[in-house]
XYZ file of C-alpha atoms in Angstrom:
335
model
C 24.855 -1.445 71.707
C 22.956 -2.606 68.817
C 20.894 -0.173 66.907
C 17.055 -0.673 67.573
C 15.149 -2.455 64.817
C 11.786 -1.113 63.525
C 8.925 -3.569 63.411
C 6.971 -3.596 60.276
C 3.570 -1.601 60.111
C 0.599 -4.087 60.464
C -1.298 -4.640 57.381
C -3.505 -1.590 56.445
C -1.524 0.909 58.688
C -0.576 2.903 55.722
C -4.209 2.978 54.378
C -5.515 5.025 57.116
C -9.147 4.827 58.199
C -10.882 2.472 55.524
C -14.592 2.748 54.875
C -16.306 -0.624 56.504
C -18.507 -1.415 53.450
C -18.716 0.801 50.270
C -15.483 1.422 48.639
C -13.633 4.761 48.406
C -11.636 5.915 45.682
C -7.964 6.881 46.677
C -4.611 7.681 45.040
C -1.080 6.832 45.640
C 2.056 7.960 43.448
C 4.251 5.196 42.585
C 7.189 5.660 40.409
C 6.022 9.272 39.615
C 2.741 8.043 38.301
C -0.684 8.551 40.098
C -2.324 5.255 40.769
C -6.031 5.077 41.687
C -7.621 2.287 43.638
C -10.818 1.498 45.698
C -10.625 0.059 49.167
C -13.020 -1.111 51.812
C -13.282 -3.315 54.825
C -10.759 -4.894 56.965
C -9.203 -8.504 57.495
C -7.156 -10.445 55.062
C -6.470 -8.827 51.981
C -8.155 -9.575 48.531
C -6.944 -7.718 45.543
C -9.615 -7.437 42.621
C -7.813 -6.836 39.259
C -10.082 -5.491 36.285
C -9.684 -6.263 32.735
C -8.641 -4.521 29.575
C -10.343 -1.068 29.014
C -12.032 -1.352 32.329
C -11.401 -0.196 35.844
C -11.896 -0.781 39.373
C -15.526 0.388 39.165
C -16.267 -2.978 37.656
C -16.147 -4.646 41.156
C -18.620 -2.033 42.781
C -21.461 -4.547 43.079
C -19.426 -7.158 45.078
C -17.418 -4.689 47.225
C -19.889 -4.404 50.142
C -20.296 -7.992 50.721
C -16.620 -8.783 50.443
C -15.592 -6.032 52.637
C -17.742 -7.541 55.457
C -14.752 -10.105 56.295
C -11.834 -8.775 54.185
C -9.678 -5.786 53.168
C -10.624 -5.242 49.477
C -8.446 -3.379 47.416
C -9.211 -2.805 43.655
C -6.641 -0.887 41.787
C -6.976 1.085 38.442
C -4.099 -0.504 36.346
C -1.797 2.090 34.834
C -3.484 3.314 31.562
C -7.070 2.822 32.814
C -9.598 4.533 35.020
C -8.484 7.333 37.021
C -4.778 6.272 36.981
C -2.095 7.899 34.727
C -2.005 6.884 31.303
C 1.658 7.645 30.238
C 3.703 6.329 27.287
C 4.814 3.175 29.177
C 5.114 -0.419 29.479
C 1.802 -2.169 29.374
C 2.744 -5.755 29.434
C 1.196 -8.270 31.617
C 4.307 -8.494 33.602
C 4.650 -4.714 33.955
C 1.230 -4.753 35.442
C 2.010 -7.516 37.896
C 4.924 -5.407 39.004
C 2.645 -2.370 39.280
C 0.425 -4.321 41.430
C 3.081 -5.445 43.790
C 4.547 -1.935 44.242
C 1.119 -0.406 45.039
C 0.703 -3.165 47.692
C 4.165 -2.393 48.960
C 3.142 1.342 49.165
C -0.054 0.307 51.122
C 1.731 -2.052 53.502
C 0.127 -5.100 52.288
C 2.601 -8.099 52.146
C 0.144 -10.787 51.083
C -3.145 -11.130 49.342
C -5.563 -13.261 47.452
C -5.563 -12.228 44.044
C -8.721 -12.126 41.863
C -8.384 -11.174 38.144
C -10.898 -10.854 35.470
C -10.003 -11.056 31.764
C -6.794 -9.398 31.361
C -6.637 -8.992 35.043
C -6.587 -12.883 35.472
C -3.637 -12.821 33.254
C -1.885 -10.307 35.661
C -3.012 -12.023 38.836
C -1.497 -15.327 37.306
C 1.792 -13.356 36.281
C 1.789 -11.853 39.933
C 1.615 -15.501 41.350
C 4.293 -16.715 39.098
C 6.670 -13.753 39.981
C 5.878 -13.448 43.702
C 4.432 -16.685 45.043
C 5.515 -15.734 48.512
C 3.110 -12.858 48.492
C 0.132 -14.799 46.918
C -2.278 -16.458 49.376
C -4.826 -17.707 46.582
C -5.572 -17.274 42.913
C -8.954 -16.657 41.438
C -9.136 -16.256 37.614
C -12.339 -15.050 35.917
C -12.925 -15.371 32.290
C -8.938 -15.109 32.110
C -7.054 -14.826 29.008
C -3.932 -17.059 28.406
C -5.308 -20.465 27.851
C -5.393 -20.542 24.191
C -5.304 -18.285 20.975
C -9.045 -17.705 20.650
C -10.596 -14.417 21.479
C -13.437 -12.344 20.070
C -12.917 -11.059 16.536
C -13.428 -7.476 18.031
C -10.594 -7.399 19.929
C -8.721 -8.971 17.092
C -9.539 -6.288 14.775
C -8.908 -3.563 17.308
C -5.228 -4.831 17.233
C -4.878 -4.059 13.551
C -3.312 -0.934 12.232
C -6.000 2.084 11.940
C -7.504 1.126 15.361
C -6.941 4.569 16.694
C -9.221 5.977 14.019
C -11.889 3.347 14.526
C -11.855 3.997 18.110
C -12.072 7.587 17.859
C -14.976 7.425 15.128
C -16.844 5.174 17.751
C -17.115 8.230 19.900
C -19.203 10.192 17.332
C -22.819 10.043 17.983
C -23.895 8.574 14.556
C -21.455 5.738 14.947
C -22.025 5.237 18.657
C -25.734 4.924 18.072
C -25.025 2.249 15.349
C -22.809 0.134 17.731
C -25.306 0.276 20.323
C -28.015 -0.685 18.148
C -26.042 -3.769 16.873
C -25.183 -5.025 20.181
C -28.921 -4.591 21.189
C -29.866 -6.876 18.476
C -27.519 -9.323 19.349
C -28.870 -9.461 22.710
C -32.569 -9.511 21.609
C -31.921 -12.529 19.400
C -30.037 -14.223 22.176
C -26.420 -14.172 20.896
C -23.794 -14.821 23.506
C -21.952 -11.545 22.510
C -25.236 -9.677 23.390
C -25.350 -10.874 26.941
C -22.451 -8.425 27.534
C -23.979 -5.619 25.365
C -24.093 -3.114 28.304
C -20.518 -3.688 29.323
C -19.081 -3.638 26.075
C -20.697 -0.173 25.446
C -19.353 0.802 28.571
C -15.715 0.031 27.663
C -16.209 1.914 24.526
C -17.534 5.034 26.316
C -14.541 4.701 28.763
C -12.061 5.900 25.803
C -13.287 9.396 25.367
C -9.930 11.024 24.448
C -6.848 10.152 22.504
C -4.624 9.338 25.628
C -7.019 6.761 26.643
C -7.251 5.206 23.304
C -3.580 4.877 22.904
C -3.311 3.182 26.430
C -5.828 0.842 25.321
C -4.315 -0.145 22.117
C -0.731 -0.397 23.645
C -2.242 -2.805 26.148
C -4.128 -4.787 23.763
C -1.420 -5.193 21.295
C 0.939 -6.670 24.277
C -1.444 -9.488 24.481
C -3.547 -9.857 21.109
C -2.705 -9.626 17.413
C -4.915 -10.163 14.349
C -4.409 -14.116 14.849
C -5.635 -14.037 18.387
C -3.987 -14.065 21.957
C -0.379 -14.213 21.906
C 0.473 -14.920 25.731
C -0.048 -18.120 27.243
C -0.067 -19.270 30.915
C -0.209 -22.908 30.039
C 3.432 -23.498 30.213
C 3.523 -22.396 33.810
C 0.450 -23.762 35.089
C 2.152 -26.587 36.948
C 3.490 -23.800 39.243
C 0.022 -23.348 40.752
C 0.451 -26.816 42.536
C -0.021 -26.253 46.207
C -1.666 -22.767 45.500
C -5.343 -22.690 46.176
C -6.930 -21.854 42.631
C -10.338 -21.350 41.300
C -11.603 -20.552 37.821
C -14.931 -18.786 37.423
C -16.451 -18.674 33.862
C -19.694 -17.754 32.015
C -20.880 -20.593 30.106
C -21.958 -18.115 27.303
C -18.651 -16.247 27.314
C -18.180 -14.812 23.748
C -14.870 -13.121 24.589
C -12.804 -15.773 25.965
C -14.566 -19.188 25.412
C -15.509 -21.717 28.128
C -13.274 -24.383 26.573
C -10.412 -22.201 27.666
C -11.656 -22.658 31.392
C -11.598 -26.426 30.892
C -8.050 -26.327 29.536
C -6.750 -24.158 32.333
C -8.608 -26.300 34.949
C -7.131 -29.501 33.741
C -3.637 -27.905 33.669
C -3.869 -26.609 37.092
C -3.543 -29.334 39.580
C -6.137 -29.141 42.234
C -8.044 -26.183 40.907
C -11.767 -25.723 41.038
C -14.026 -24.509 38.181
C -17.179 -22.797 38.799
C -19.324 -22.127 35.515
C -22.243 -19.902 35.561
C -24.681 -21.089 33.124
C -26.425 -17.911 32.284
C -23.450 -15.495 32.312
C -21.365 -13.905 29.480
C -17.762 -12.563 29.885
C -18.912 -10.867 33.207
C -20.264 -13.247 35.671
C -19.467 -10.846 38.608
C -22.100 -8.532 36.947
C -24.531 -11.248 35.765
C -24.917 -12.618 39.198
C -23.068 -10.552 41.897
C -24.564 -12.442 44.856
C -23.725 -15.868 43.414
C -20.213 -14.529 42.540
C -19.557 -13.430 46.248
C -20.976 -16.600 47.601
C -18.617 -18.725 45.689
C -15.544 -16.409 46.461
C -16.425 -16.532 50.145
C -16.952 -20.286 50.327
C -13.565 -20.619 48.375
C -11.797 -18.303 50.750
C -13.144 -19.960 53.864
C -12.576 -23.471 52.891
C -8.811 -22.994 51.829
C -5.722 -22.178 53.573
C -3.417 -19.369 52.251
C -0.403 -20.669 50.292
C 2.918 -20.780 52.066
C 6.129 -20.766 49.781
C 9.695 -21.285 50.423
C 12.537 -20.913 47.978
C 13.161 -24.537 48.197
C 9.578 -25.308 47.261
C 9.793 -23.107 44.074
C 13.061 -24.687 43.256
C 11.594 -28.153 43.371
C 8.592 -27.174 41.461
C 10.887 -25.671 38.747
C 13.039 -28.667 38.660
C 10.198 -31.354 38.544
C 7.295 -29.618 36.374
C 4.111 -31.446 35.613
C 3.809 -32.863 31.896
C 2.962 -30.153 29.326
C -0.961 -29.406 29.099
C -1.068 -30.684 25.598
C -3.993 -33.075 26.081
C -3.323 -32.429 29.886
C -2.476 -36.029 30.609
C -2.039 -37.012 34.009
C -3.409 -33.897 35.502
C -5.845 -33.994 38.583
C -7.959 -30.885 38.531
C -10.349 -30.267 41.321
C -14.160 -30.343 41.115
C -16.291 -28.432 38.602
C -19.529 -26.799 39.531
C -22.236 -25.317 37.062
C -24.433 -22.762 38.260
């Protein structure tokens, strides 16, 4: 007699009781490291991936509304937030693997990936490595579409960054940094629009372990000349994957021009531009951000991939995105 086969547990079974609206911080151990994540809601899974130096708390303002119709999971990437900060691989590919393994532990087989800044690169890498587990892709102020990036990050990639970040925690320098960012805000500079968030990221590095993890992560993607990773050579692989880019028109960290480049290189993608936002459109206008995201989720069908489809895409790539000739991007919306 054939041995009985066990049926896979439904999505969310390994999560236990999930709060319906406000997020709850939870922990799981994966590969010996404690991983923190926030979770709320029920329904199709949406995974929110934060940017460099940030944490899952960056999504707090959008959690309750998204959780009305979706199971929302926001991890603290390794080296960030409440997750462990070991001496480890902090590359974009390693982060994508970490998201996959956390979802495996939680019993979530497929999800829509929403990534901000570095998290957008992680989401894109996840979709590239695991297309069969990716239903949709949403990139928010994402890196990887050009070398340009704020000089602040380029400077922190240089030798001596540990000492500079440590000094930034001292009251006199912390006050001066706050004053400088407030001054940029008062004169209407684009970088000043994100003054509060940039100070929050500085405050999230209170000890040597946090600062080391931050610098190792940064140097995996940025050097003194700018961004060193690119997604443009593989953007054609999003053909058939519902994809949306969300950008602040006044983003001084990753310029809006990168959004237009990526949009043109991703066949059928959508581009939503928030005119008054900087690098954190989900903070500048969370209600609008949720509305745009829910409309995208409701108007698109989850991608379904097969090995044969993937093989055909790899064998017949679109033209390279230099000038992005022949690409047919989807609509652009400015809000």
